[in-house]
Amino acid sequence: MNVELLKHKLLEYSKTIGIDKVRITTADPFLSLKDRLIAHQEKGYASGFEHPHLEERIDPSLSLKEVRTIISIAVAYPSKLSDSPKRVKGERRGFFSRSSWGIDYHDVLNDRLKKIEDFLMQECGSIETVRMVDTGALSDRAVAERAGIGWSAKNTFIIAPELGSYVFLGNLLTTIPFPVDEPIEDLCGSCQKCIDACPTGALVEPGVLNAQACLSYQTQTKGFMPEEYRSKIGNYLYGWDTCQLVCPYNRDQDHHQHVEMEPDPEKIKPLLIPLLTMSNKAFKKEFGHMAGSWRGKKPIQRNAIIALAHYRETSALPTLLHLLTEDPRPVIRGTSAWAIGKISESKTEKKALEDAKLNEQDEDVKNEIEKGLAFLKQKGE
Ligand code: SF4
């Protein structure tokens, strides 16, 4: 097998199937990552969404015994929405971060990797491969960094000089001894705009993220959101974009070459109030194809309630009062109580909160009702 020629053919083929950059790295263990991952865990910076086995995160051969090289791919996604829904007074909208625009990137990149697999099978016959997109054992970013897709930036994203950091990454482990590429130079230099712009200080040092304090992570949890973050997420329903938006390398990056990544304005900026009472079936139909729906309906609805509180949207009060007494989920009842206190300036809602407190059994919800009542008290109610 002429691996030089095969690599050349692979690079040419990848351009025809909607891949923006391909690089190849060795299958050596990611030894320098090990200490960083252990320290990250020990300091409590992990999100809990990571692959659970440390050794598998480090050593590619634990995913594919005879692995020789890893193909790293990058697919760019858009950063700008050209046809935003029209503003209508009282119609408040939420926002899904850019990583959730279009069809779930896990599906899109898996499809691209499958095509590469088929191509290599056709060219070489019997080879073994393993696909990974985000949820695999290996860190997509560590692979992309070593393969030279981009550098590992201070905001923890991979920045490809020609694409910026709005890229989804995927890996294909192979048993083919391809010639490998080299890492590229880190061009962050003395810039630290992302660190300065992070509203929670989650970028604790260059390239180190305390995921627990990251607003993207906070939008994805299923319990009550700690109060300190509620005032910071604004109208975000999923994810967070600030650390990418402020990056100078993303300034002119807005890629629309992949039809699957194109955002549907009504989906990425949905109306908030209808979202609050949406059935599971309707939620799945509306948002099930998006990466941002992976944690289900509850976190999105909780965040929608927080967004309505952010807007002080009084027309949401009837729905929030309904949720306060009727919703079976404590997180939704409690967050509604908190939001009612934030939004309302009337005795009617004060009475409703007091009544709800008498009937409420859940301690966390009672606590949120207290917070709602305290807001009303501050406003003189
Ligand atoms: Fe690097 Fe500056 Fe971009 Fe942060 S904002 S990733 S420091 S170039």
mmCIF file of C-alpha atoms and ligand atoms in Angstrom:
data_model
loop_
_atom_site.group_PDB
_atom_site.id
_atom_site.type_symbol
_atom_site.label_atom_id
_atom_site.label_comp_id
_atom_site.label_asym_id
_atom_site.label_seq_id
_atom_site.Cartn_x
_atom_site.Cartn_y
_atom_site.Cartn_z
ATOM 1 C CA MET A 1 0.000 0.000 0.000
ATOM 2 C CA ASN A 2 1.397 3.393 -1.011
ATOM 3 C CA VAL A 3 0.336 5.391 2.033
ATOM 4 C CA GLU A 4 1.610 8.706 0.628
ATOM 5 C CA LEU A 5 -0.642 8.319 -2.394
ATOM 6 C CA LEU A 6 -3.521 7.086 -0.256
ATOM 7 C CA LYS A 7 -3.256 10.153 1.969
ATOM 8 C CA HIS A 8 -3.263 12.403 -1.067
ATOM 9 C CA LYS A 9 -6.393 10.665 -2.388
ATOM 10 C CA LEU A 10 -8.024 10.900 1.024
ATOM 11 C CA LEU A 11 -7.402 14.655 1.211
ATOM 12 C CA GLU A 12 -8.884 15.113 -2.255
ATOM 13 C CA TYR A 13 -11.857 12.899 -1.458
ATOM 14 C CA SER A 14 -12.588 14.707 1.815
ATOM 15 C CA LYS A 15 -13.073 17.969 -0.089
ATOM 16 C CA THR A 16 -15.882 16.361 -2.089
ATOM 17 C CA ILE A 17 -17.865 15.241 0.980
ATOM 18 C CA GLY A 18 -18.046 18.484 2.917
ATOM 19 C CA ILE A 19 -15.000 18.352 5.154
ATOM 20 C CA ASP A 20 -13.114 21.619 5.555
ATOM 21 C CA LYS A 21 -9.840 20.350 6.961
ATOM 22 C CA VAL A 22 -8.191 16.974 7.446
ATOM 23 C CA ARG A 23 -4.965 16.210 9.242
ATOM 24 C CA ILE A 24 -3.454 12.978 10.512
ATOM 25 C CA THR A 25 -1.578 12.227 13.701
ATOM 26 C CA THR A 26 0.108 9.254 15.303
ATOM 27 C CA ALA A 27 -1.639 6.815 17.623
ATOM 28 C CA ASP A 28 0.784 7.530 20.473
ATOM 29 C CA PRO A 29 -0.802 7.904 23.910
ATOM 30 C CA PHE A 30 -1.637 11.494 24.883
ATOM 31 C CA LEU A 31 0.704 11.374 27.855
ATOM 32 C CA SER A 32 0.902 15.100 28.527
ATOM 33 C CA LEU A 33 -2.885 15.132 28.796
ATOM 34 C CA LYS A 34 -2.934 12.666 31.640
ATOM 35 C CA ASP A 35 -1.637 14.968 34.376
ATOM 36 C CA ARG A 36 -3.841 17.793 33.156
ATOM 37 C CA LEU A 37 -6.950 15.600 33.298
ATOM 38 C CA ILE A 38 -6.106 14.353 36.786
ATOM 39 C CA ALA A 39 -5.506 17.911 38.050
ATOM 40 C CA HIS A 40 -8.730 19.054 36.388
ATOM 41 C CA GLN A 41 -10.683 16.344 38.157
ATOM 42 C CA GLU A 42 -9.032 16.980 41.512
ATOM 43 C CA LYS A 43 -9.741 20.705 41.383
ATOM 44 C CA GLY A 44 -13.424 20.025 40.694
ATOM 45 C CA TYR A 45 -13.287 21.581 37.226
ATOM 46 C CA ALA A 46 -14.750 18.577 35.363
ATOM 47 C CA SER A 47 -18.316 18.720 34.044
ATOM 48 C CA GLY A 48 -19.139 15.061 34.607
ATOM 49 C CA PHE A 49 -20.002 14.736 30.899
ATOM 50 C CA GLU A 50 -16.487 13.439 30.160
ATOM 51 C CA HIS A 51 -15.679 9.862 29.194
ATOM 52 C CA PRO A 52 -15.408 8.005 32.531
ATOM 53 C CA HIS A 53 -12.163 6.006 32.031
ATOM 54 C CA LEU A 54 -8.981 8.037 32.228
ATOM 55 C CA GLU A 55 -6.712 5.454 30.559
ATOM 56 C CA GLU A 56 -9.076 5.192 27.585
ATOM 57 C CA ARG A 57 -8.985 8.970 27.221
ATOM 58 C CA ILE A 58 -5.205 8.837 26.966
ATOM 59 C CA ASP A 59 -4.452 5.685 25.009
ATOM 60 C CA PRO A 60 -5.935 5.235 21.498
ATOM 61 C CA SER A 61 -4.996 1.525 21.480
ATOM 62 C CA LEU A 62 -7.628 0.896 24.149
ATOM 63 C CA SER A 63 -10.237 1.908 21.582
ATOM 64 C CA LEU A 64 -8.644 0.090 18.638
ATOM 65 C CA LYS A 65 -5.956 -2.466 19.430
ATOM 66 C CA GLU A 66 -3.989 -2.248 16.186
ATOM 67 C CA VAL A 67 -4.422 1.508 15.690
ATOM 68 C CA ARG A 68 -1.609 3.183 13.720
ATOM 69 C CA THR A 69 -2.903 6.677 12.987
ATOM 70 C CA ILE A 70 -5.806 8.995 13.755
ATOM 71 C CA ILE A 71 -7.515 11.083 11.092
ATOM 72 C CA SER A 72 -8.805 14.364 12.502
ATOM 73 C CA ILE A 73 -11.517 16.217 10.580
ATOM 74 C CA ALA A 74 -12.980 19.707 10.973
ATOM 75 C CA VAL A 75 -16.299 20.947 9.613
ATOM 76 C CA ALA A 76 -16.982 24.681 9.897
ATOM 77 C CA TYR A 77 -20.333 26.068 11.038
ATOM 78 C CA PRO A 78 -22.015 29.453 10.653
ATOM 79 C CA SER A 79 -21.691 32.231 13.193
ATOM 80 C CA LYS A 80 -24.216 34.707 11.812
ATOM 81 C CA LEU A 81 -27.942 34.484 11.294
ATOM 82 C CA SER A 82 -29.114 36.418 8.247
ATOM 83 C CA ASP A 83 -32.908 36.197 8.662
ATOM 84 C CA SER A 84 -33.642 36.661 12.343
ATOM 85 C CA PRO A 85 -37.347 36.470 13.297
ATOM 86 C CA LYS A 86 -39.074 39.867 13.326
ATOM 87 C CA ARG A 87 -39.290 41.574 16.702
ATOM 88 C CA VAL A 88 -42.839 41.763 18.041
ATOM 89 C CA LYS A 89 -43.568 43.539 21.319
ATOM 90 C CA GLY A 90 -44.164 41.045 24.142
ATOM 91 C CA GLU A 91 -42.923 38.113 22.058
ATOM 92 C CA ARG A 92 -39.757 37.167 23.863
ATOM 93 C CA ARG A 93 -37.380 34.705 22.310
ATOM 94 C CA GLY A 94 -34.630 32.455 23.621
ATOM 95 C CA PHE A 95 -31.391 31.572 21.892
ATOM 96 C CA PHE A 96 -29.522 28.373 21.112
ATOM 97 C CA SER A 97 -25.753 28.778 20.877
ATOM 98 C CA ARG A 98 -24.096 28.388 17.512
ATOM 99 C CA SER A 99 -22.918 24.846 18.251
ATOM 100 C CA SER A 100 -26.576 23.823 18.158
ATOM 101 C CA TRP A 101 -27.507 25.394 14.829
ATOM 102 C CA GLY A 102 -28.702 23.052 12.103
ATOM 103 C CA ILE A 103 -28.763 19.278 12.461
ATOM 104 C CA ASP A 104 -26.955 17.752 15.441
ATOM 105 C CA TYR A 105 -23.260 17.837 14.508
ATOM 106 C CA HIS A 106 -22.723 14.378 15.999
ATOM 107 C CA ASP A 107 -24.879 12.967 13.192
ATOM 108 C CA VAL A 108 -23.337 15.165 10.502
ATOM 109 C CA LEU A 109 -19.720 14.364 11.417
ATOM 110 C CA ASN A 110 -20.451 10.694 11.948
ATOM 111 C CA ASP A 111 -21.834 10.607 8.449
ATOM 112 C CA ARG A 112 -18.695 12.284 7.064
ATOM 113 C CA LEU A 113 -16.445 9.832 8.958
ATOM 114 C CA LYS A 114 -18.505 6.890 7.703
ATOM 115 C CA LYS A 115 -17.899 8.090 4.146
ATOM 116 C CA ILE A 116 -14.147 8.202 4.824
ATOM 117 C CA GLU A 117 -14.323 4.704 6.284
ATOM 118 C CA ASP A 118 -16.089 3.422 3.168
ATOM 119 C CA PHE A 119 -13.568 5.193 0.946
ATOM 120 C CA LEU A 120 -10.614 3.637 2.787
ATOM 121 C CA MET A 121 -12.232 0.197 2.747
ATOM 122 C CA GLN A 122 -12.640 0.493 -0.987
ATOM 123 C CA GLU A 123 -9.044 1.599 -1.453
ATOM 124 C CA CYS A 124 -7.392 -0.829 0.971
ATOM 125 C CA GLY A 125 -9.685 -3.762 1.587
ATOM 126 C CA SER A 126 -9.385 -5.062 5.108
ATOM 127 C CA ILE A 127 -8.643 -2.284 7.582
ATOM 128 C CA GLU A 128 -10.093 -1.507 10.977
ATOM 129 C CA THR A 129 -11.445 1.848 12.048
ATOM 130 C CA VAL A 130 -13.226 3.485 14.976
ATOM 131 C CA ARG A 131 -15.242 6.701 14.650
ATOM 132 C CA MET A 132 -15.424 9.311 17.412
ATOM 133 C CA VAL A 133 -17.379 12.543 17.559
ATOM 134 C CA ASP A 134 -17.395 14.318 20.909
ATOM 135 C CA THR A 135 -18.639 11.344 22.934
ATOM 136 C CA GLY A 136 -15.736 9.004 22.106
ATOM 137 C CA ALA A 137 -13.018 8.065 24.574
ATOM 138 C CA LEU A 138 -10.382 10.403 23.138
ATOM 139 C CA SER A 139 -10.435 14.187 23.371
ATOM 140 C CA ASP A 140 -11.316 15.516 19.908
ATOM 141 C CA ARG A 141 -9.428 18.680 20.747
ATOM 142 C CA ALA A 142 -6.254 16.882 21.838
ATOM 143 C CA VAL A 143 -6.280 14.880 18.597
ATOM 144 C CA ALA A 144 -6.958 17.972 16.462
ATOM 145 C CA GLU A 145 -4.179 19.885 18.215
ATOM 146 C CA ARG A 146 -1.569 17.179 17.682
ATOM 147 C CA ALA A 147 -2.705 16.594 14.097
ATOM 148 C CA GLY A 148 -2.329 20.299 13.292
ATOM 149 C CA ILE A 149 -5.973 21.168 12.587
ATOM 150 C CA GLY A 150 -5.421 24.216 14.767
ATOM 151 C CA TRP A 151 -3.855 25.313 18.015
ATOM 152 C CA SER A 152 -5.346 24.734 21.422
ATOM 153 C CA ALA A 153 -6.383 28.270 22.352
ATOM 154 C CA LYS A 154 -6.743 30.048 25.663
ATOM 155 C CA ASN A 155 -10.535 29.689 25.395
ATOM 156 C CA THR A 156 -9.974 25.870 25.188
ATOM 157 C CA PHE A 157 -11.259 25.692 21.601
ATOM 158 C CA ILE A 158 -9.190 24.597 18.630
ATOM 159 C CA ILE A 159 -8.525 27.543 16.330
ATOM 160 C CA ALA A 160 -7.805 26.658 12.730
ATOM 161 C CA PRO A 161 -6.133 29.751 11.222
ATOM 162 C CA GLU A 162 -8.278 29.643 8.072
ATOM 163 C CA LEU A 163 -11.570 28.709 9.775
ATOM 164 C CA GLY A 164 -11.480 30.175 13.273
ATOM 165 C CA SER A 165 -12.871 28.122 16.147
ATOM 166 C CA TYR A 166 -16.396 27.656 14.787
ATOM 167 C CA VAL A 167 -15.528 24.103 13.739
ATOM 168 C CA PHE A 168 -16.866 20.732 14.765
ATOM 169 C CA LEU A 169 -14.258 18.026 15.183
ATOM 170 C CA GLY A 170 -14.266 14.289 14.623
ATOM 171 C CA ASN A 171 -11.710 11.466 14.614
ATOM 172 C CA LEU A 172 -11.220 8.239 12.776
ATOM 173 C CA LEU A 173 -8.812 5.758 14.308
ATOM 174 C CA THR A 174 -7.288 3.568 11.618
ATOM 175 C CA THR A 175 -4.888 0.665 11.240
ATOM 176 C CA ILE A 176 -3.260 2.413 8.257
ATOM 177 C CA PRO A 177 0.313 3.725 8.747
ATOM 178 C CA PHE A 178 -0.338 7.117 7.097
ATOM 179 C CA PRO A 179 2.391 9.766 7.069
ATOM 180 C CA VAL A 180 1.459 12.170 9.858
ATOM 181 C CA ASP A 181 1.181 15.960 10.130
ATOM 182 C CA GLU A 182 2.751 18.332 12.633
ATOM 183 C CA PRO A 183 1.063 20.546 15.242
ATOM 184 C CA ILE A 184 0.871 24.246 14.370
ATOM 185 C CA GLU A 185 2.037 27.308 16.225
ATOM 186 C CA ASP A 186 -0.113 28.755 19.032
ATOM 187 C CA LEU A 187 -1.080 32.242 17.870
ATOM 188 C CA CYS A 188 -2.966 33.492 20.951
ATOM 189 C CA GLY A 189 0.136 35.459 21.925
ATOM 190 C CA SER A 190 -0.498 38.085 24.604
ATOM 191 C CA CYS A 191 -4.232 38.296 23.832
ATOM 192 C CA GLN A 192 -6.589 37.261 26.601
ATOM 193 C CA LYS A 193 -9.892 38.702 25.431
ATOM 194 C CA CYS A 194 -11.752 35.441 26.072
ATOM 195 C CA ILE A 195 -10.497 35.230 29.648
ATOM 196 C CA ASP A 196 -11.458 38.855 30.317
ATOM 197 C CA ALA A 197 -14.886 38.473 28.697
ATOM 198 C CA CYS A 198 -15.974 35.345 30.547
ATOM 199 C CA PRO A 199 -18.753 36.537 32.876
ATOM 200 C CA THR A 200 -18.082 33.901 35.532
ATOM 201 C CA GLY A 201 -14.295 33.623 35.461
ATOM 202 C CA ALA A 202 -14.660 30.035 34.243
ATOM 203 C CA LEU A 203 -11.441 30.318 32.224
ATOM 204 C CA VAL A 204 -9.327 30.060 35.351
ATOM 205 C CA GLU A 205 -6.081 30.266 33.417
ATOM 206 C CA PRO A 206 -5.161 30.133 29.728
ATOM 207 C CA GLY A 207 -6.588 26.915 28.317
ATOM 208 C CA VAL A 208 -8.054 25.746 31.633
ATOM 209 C CA LEU A 209 -11.822 25.751 32.013
ATOM 210 C CA ASN A 210 -13.663 25.234 35.255
ATOM 211 C CA ALA A 211 -16.640 23.557 33.606
ATOM 212 C CA GLN A 212 -18.752 23.925 36.737
ATOM 213 C CA ALA A 213 -18.596 27.708 36.384
ATOM 214 C CA CYS A 214 -19.025 27.675 32.592
ATOM 215 C CA LEU A 215 -22.393 29.070 31.501
ATOM 216 C CA SER A 216 -22.544 26.580 28.647
ATOM 217 C CA TYR A 217 -22.372 23.753 31.193
ATOM 218 C CA GLN A 218 -24.851 25.488 33.478
ATOM 219 C CA THR A 219 -27.453 25.617 30.691
ATOM 220 C CA GLN A 220 -27.173 21.841 30.391
ATOM 221 C CA THR A 221 -27.712 20.744 33.991
ATOM 222 C CA LYS A 222 -31.031 19.271 35.033
ATOM 223 C CA GLY A 223 -31.379 20.563 38.591
ATOM 224 C CA PHE A 224 -31.866 24.100 39.888
ATOM 225 C CA MET A 225 -29.408 26.535 38.367
ATOM 226 C CA PRO A 226 -27.347 28.230 41.113
ATOM 227 C CA GLU A 227 -28.716 31.735 41.510
ATOM 228 C CA GLU A 228 -25.416 33.453 40.736
ATOM 229 C CA TYR A 229 -25.614 32.163 37.145
ATOM 230 C CA ARG A 230 -29.296 32.920 36.515
ATOM 231 C CA SER A 231 -28.705 36.625 36.055
ATOM 232 C CA LYS A 232 -25.858 35.903 33.640
ATOM 233 C CA ILE A 233 -27.354 33.555 31.036
ATOM 234 C CA GLY A 234 -29.663 36.223 29.584
ATOM 235 C CA ASN A 235 -31.867 34.556 26.981
ATOM 236 C CA TYR A 236 -29.556 31.599 26.266
ATOM 237 C CA LEU A 237 -31.444 28.307 26.334
ATOM 238 C CA TYR A 238 -28.469 26.163 25.458
ATOM 239 C CA GLY A 239 -24.709 26.701 25.351
ATOM 240 C CA TRP A 240 -22.762 29.925 25.485
ATOM 241 C CA ASP A 241 -20.819 31.789 22.810
ATOM 242 C CA THR A 242 -18.992 34.706 24.415
ATOM 243 C CA CYS A 243 -15.522 33.150 24.569
ATOM 244 C CA GLN A 244 -15.720 32.475 20.821
ATOM 245 C CA LEU A 245 -17.454 35.720 19.853
ATOM 246 C CA VAL A 246 -14.738 37.921 21.338
ATOM 247 C CA CYS A 247 -11.881 36.048 19.705
ATOM 248 C CA PRO A 248 -10.135 38.125 17.000
ATOM 249 C CA TYR A 249 -9.548 34.971 14.948
ATOM 250 C CA ASN A 250 -13.324 34.550 14.609
ATOM 251 C CA ARG A 251 -14.022 38.106 13.513
ATOM 252 C CA ASP A 252 -14.728 37.370 9.848
ATOM 253 C CA GLN A 253 -15.532 33.687 10.171
ATOM 254 C CA ASP A 254 -19.052 32.769 9.080
ATOM 255 C CA HIS A 255 -19.224 29.525 7.157
ATOM 256 C CA HIS A 256 -22.322 28.551 5.228
ATOM 257 C CA GLN A 257 -20.922 25.844 2.978
ATOM 258 C CA HIS A 258 -22.808 22.984 4.689
ATOM 259 C CA VAL A 259 -26.540 22.859 4.251
ATOM 260 C CA GLU A 260 -26.981 20.670 7.366
ATOM 261 C CA MET A 261 -25.473 23.397 9.543
ATOM 262 C CA GLU A 262 -27.833 26.115 8.374
ATOM 263 C CA PRO A 263 -29.876 27.514 11.270
ATOM 264 C CA ASP A 264 -33.666 27.652 11.201
ATOM 265 C CA PRO A 265 -34.367 31.054 12.811
ATOM 266 C CA GLU A 266 -37.598 29.873 14.459
ATOM 267 C CA LYS A 267 -35.769 26.947 16.063
ATOM 268 C CA ILE A 268 -32.646 28.679 17.276
ATOM 269 C CA LYS A 269 -34.587 31.715 18.508
ATOM 270 C CA PRO A 270 -37.819 30.116 19.684
ATOM 271 C CA LEU A 271 -40.664 31.965 21.360
ATOM 272 C CA LEU A 272 -40.285 31.488 25.093
ATOM 273 C CA ILE A 273 -43.841 31.322 26.426
ATOM 274 C CA PRO A 274 -45.096 28.500 24.128
ATOM 275 C CA LEU A 275 -41.951 26.537 25.077
ATOM 276 C CA LEU A 276 -43.033 26.413 28.721
ATOM 277 C CA THR A 277 -46.054 24.200 28.144
ATOM 278 C CA MET A 278 -44.796 22.176 25.192
ATOM 279 C CA SER A 279 -45.472 18.413 25.286
ATOM 280 C CA ASN A 280 -42.595 15.950 25.050
ATOM 281 C CA LYS A 281 -43.795 14.936 21.611
ATOM 282 C CA ALA A 282 -43.918 18.506 20.334
ATOM 283 C CA PHE A 283 -40.501 19.256 21.849
ATOM 284 C CA LYS A 284 -38.985 16.269 20.107
ATOM 285 C CA LYS A 285 -40.539 17.284 16.811
ATOM 286 C CA GLU A 286 -39.379 20.903 17.093
ATOM 287 C CA PHE A 287 -35.942 20.501 18.646
ATOM 288 C CA GLY A 288 -35.082 16.775 18.657
ATOM 289 C CA HIS A 289 -32.728 17.091 15.673
ATOM 290 C CA MET A 290 -30.618 19.780 17.357
ATOM 291 C CA ALA A 291 -27.486 19.153 19.458
ATOM 292 C CA GLY A 292 -28.962 21.453 22.110
ATOM 293 C CA SER A 293 -31.797 19.044 22.889
ATOM 294 C CA TRP A 294 -29.556 16.219 24.095
ATOM 295 C CA ARG A 295 -30.466 16.736 27.762
ATOM 296 C CA GLY A 296 -34.191 16.741 27.009
ATOM 297 C CA LYS A 297 -36.914 19.298 27.576
ATOM 298 C CA LYS A 298 -36.484 20.200 31.240
ATOM 299 C CA PRO A 299 -33.213 22.220 31.159
ATOM 300 C CA ILE A 300 -34.454 24.158 28.111
ATOM 301 C CA GLN A 301 -37.754 24.976 29.846
ATOM 302 C CA ARG A 302 -35.962 25.943 33.062
ATOM 303 C CA ASN A 303 -33.699 28.261 31.064
ATOM 304 C CA ALA A 304 -36.726 29.688 29.226
ATOM 305 C CA ILE A 305 -38.253 30.621 32.601
ATOM 306 C CA ILE A 306 -34.977 32.303 33.613
ATOM 307 C CA ALA A 307 -34.918 34.159 30.277
ATOM 308 C CA LEU A 308 -38.464 35.457 30.861
ATOM 309 C CA ALA A 309 -37.347 36.688 34.284
ATOM 310 C CA HIS A 310 -34.384 38.364 32.584
ATOM 311 C CA TYR A 311 -36.844 40.234 30.319
ATOM 312 C CA ARG A 312 -39.239 40.946 33.243
ATOM 313 C CA GLU A 313 -41.942 39.765 30.845
ATOM 314 C CA THR A 314 -45.274 40.306 32.599
ATOM 315 C CA SER A 315 -47.288 38.493 29.912
ATOM 316 C CA ALA A 316 -45.542 35.292 31.070
ATOM 317 C CA LEU A 317 -47.038 35.540 34.567
ATOM 318 C CA PRO A 318 -50.250 33.505 33.924
ATOM 319 C CA THR A 319 -48.196 30.621 32.495
ATOM 320 C CA LEU A 320 -45.640 30.809 35.306
ATOM 321 C CA LEU A 321 -48.420 30.796 37.926
ATOM 322 C CA HIS A 322 -49.877 27.728 36.259
ATOM 323 C CA LEU A 323 -46.494 25.969 36.318
ATOM 324 C CA LEU A 324 -45.970 26.936 39.959
ATOM 325 C CA THR A 325 -48.988 24.935 41.081
ATOM 326 C CA GLU A 326 -49.446 22.331 38.362
ATOM 327 C CA ASP A 327 -46.072 21.203 37.060
ATOM 328 C CA PRO A 328 -44.928 17.866 38.514
ATOM 329 C CA ARG A 329 -41.216 18.813 38.271
ATOM 330 C CA PRO A 330 -39.809 20.641 41.313
ATOM 331 C CA VAL A 331 -37.191 22.449 39.192
ATOM 332 C CA ILE A 332 -39.905 23.947 37.022
ATOM 333 C CA ARG A 333 -42.186 24.870 39.950
ATOM 334 C CA GLY A 334 -39.328 26.394 41.923
ATOM 335 C CA THR A 335 -37.751 28.299 39.039
ATOM 336 C CA SER A 336 -41.214 29.633 38.156
ATOM 337 C CA ALA A 337 -41.653 30.893 41.732
ATOM 338 C CA TRP A 338 -38.297 32.661 41.563
ATOM 339 C CA ALA A 339 -39.166 34.182 38.176
ATOM 340 C CA ILE A 340 -42.598 35.337 39.353
ATOM 341 C CA GLY A 341 -40.900 37.261 42.157
ATOM 342 C CA LYS A 342 -38.478 38.808 39.668
ATOM 343 C CA ILE A 343 -41.168 39.839 37.190
ATOM 344 C CA SER A 344 -44.209 40.738 39.267
ATOM 345 C CA GLU A 345 -44.978 43.987 41.016
ATOM 346 C CA SER A 346 -48.424 43.082 42.230
ATOM 347 C CA LYS A 347 -50.220 41.703 45.280
ATOM 348 C CA THR A 348 -51.960 39.052 43.163
ATOM 349 C CA GLU A 349 -48.725 37.180 42.576
ATOM 350 C CA LYS A 350 -47.650 37.677 46.175
ATOM 351 C CA LYS A 351 -50.815 35.923 47.330
ATOM 352 C CA ALA A 352 -50.287 33.143 44.763
ATOM 353 C CA LEU A 353 -46.732 32.561 46.024
ATOM 354 C CA GLU A 354 -47.895 32.489 49.635
ATOM 355 C CA ASP A 355 -50.639 29.983 48.819
ATOM 356 C CA ALA A 356 -48.212 27.843 46.833
ATOM 357 C CA LYS A 357 -45.830 27.819 49.772
ATOM 358 C CA LEU A 358 -48.531 26.424 52.049
ATOM 359 C CA ASN A 359 -49.281 23.582 49.644
ATOM 360 C CA GLU A 360 -45.699 22.824 48.576
ATOM 361 C CA GLN A 361 -43.990 19.713 49.964
ATOM 362 C CA ASP A 362 -40.601 20.041 48.284
ATOM 363 C CA GLU A 363 -38.017 21.919 50.366
ATOM 364 C CA ASP A 364 -36.066 23.229 47.368
ATOM 365 C CA VAL A 365 -39.232 24.607 45.820
ATOM 366 C CA LYS A 366 -40.242 26.213 49.114
ATOM 367 C CA ASN A 367 -36.832 27.850 49.182
ATOM 368 C CA GLU A 368 -37.371 29.277 45.684
ATOM 369 C CA ILE A 369 -40.825 30.554 46.691
ATOM 370 C CA GLU A 370 -39.155 32.356 49.601
ATOM 371 C CA LYS A 371 -36.751 33.975 47.142
ATOM 372 C CA GLY A 372 -39.681 35.057 44.964
ATOM 373 C CA LEU A 373 -41.443 36.561 47.975
ATOM 374 C CA ALA A 374 -38.245 38.333 49.008
ATOM 375 C CA PHE A 375 -38.002 40.007 45.563
ATOM 376 C CA LEU A 376 -41.593 41.196 45.908
ATOM 377 C CA LYS A 377 -40.902 42.523 49.373
ATOM 378 C CA GLN A 378 -37.941 44.504 48.046
ATOM 379 C CA LYS A 379 -40.312 46.054 45.518
ATOM 380 C CA GLY A 380 -42.694 47.071 48.297
ATOM 381 C CA GLU A 381 -45.253 44.299 47.843
HETATM 382 FE FE1 SF4 B 1 -6.645 33.257 22.050
HETATM 383 FE FE2 SF4 B 1 -7.411 35.848 22.270
HETATM 384 FE FE3 SF4 B 1 -8.906 34.101 20.930
HETATM 385 FE FE4 SF4 B 1 -8.733 33.931 23.595
HETATM 386 S S1 SF4 B 1 -9.651 35.609 22.428
HETATM 387 S S2 SF4 B 1 -8.642 32.252 22.149
HETATM 388 S S3 SF4 B 1 -6.602 34.523 23.893
HETATM 389 S S4 SF4 B 1 -6.802 34.765 20.407
#
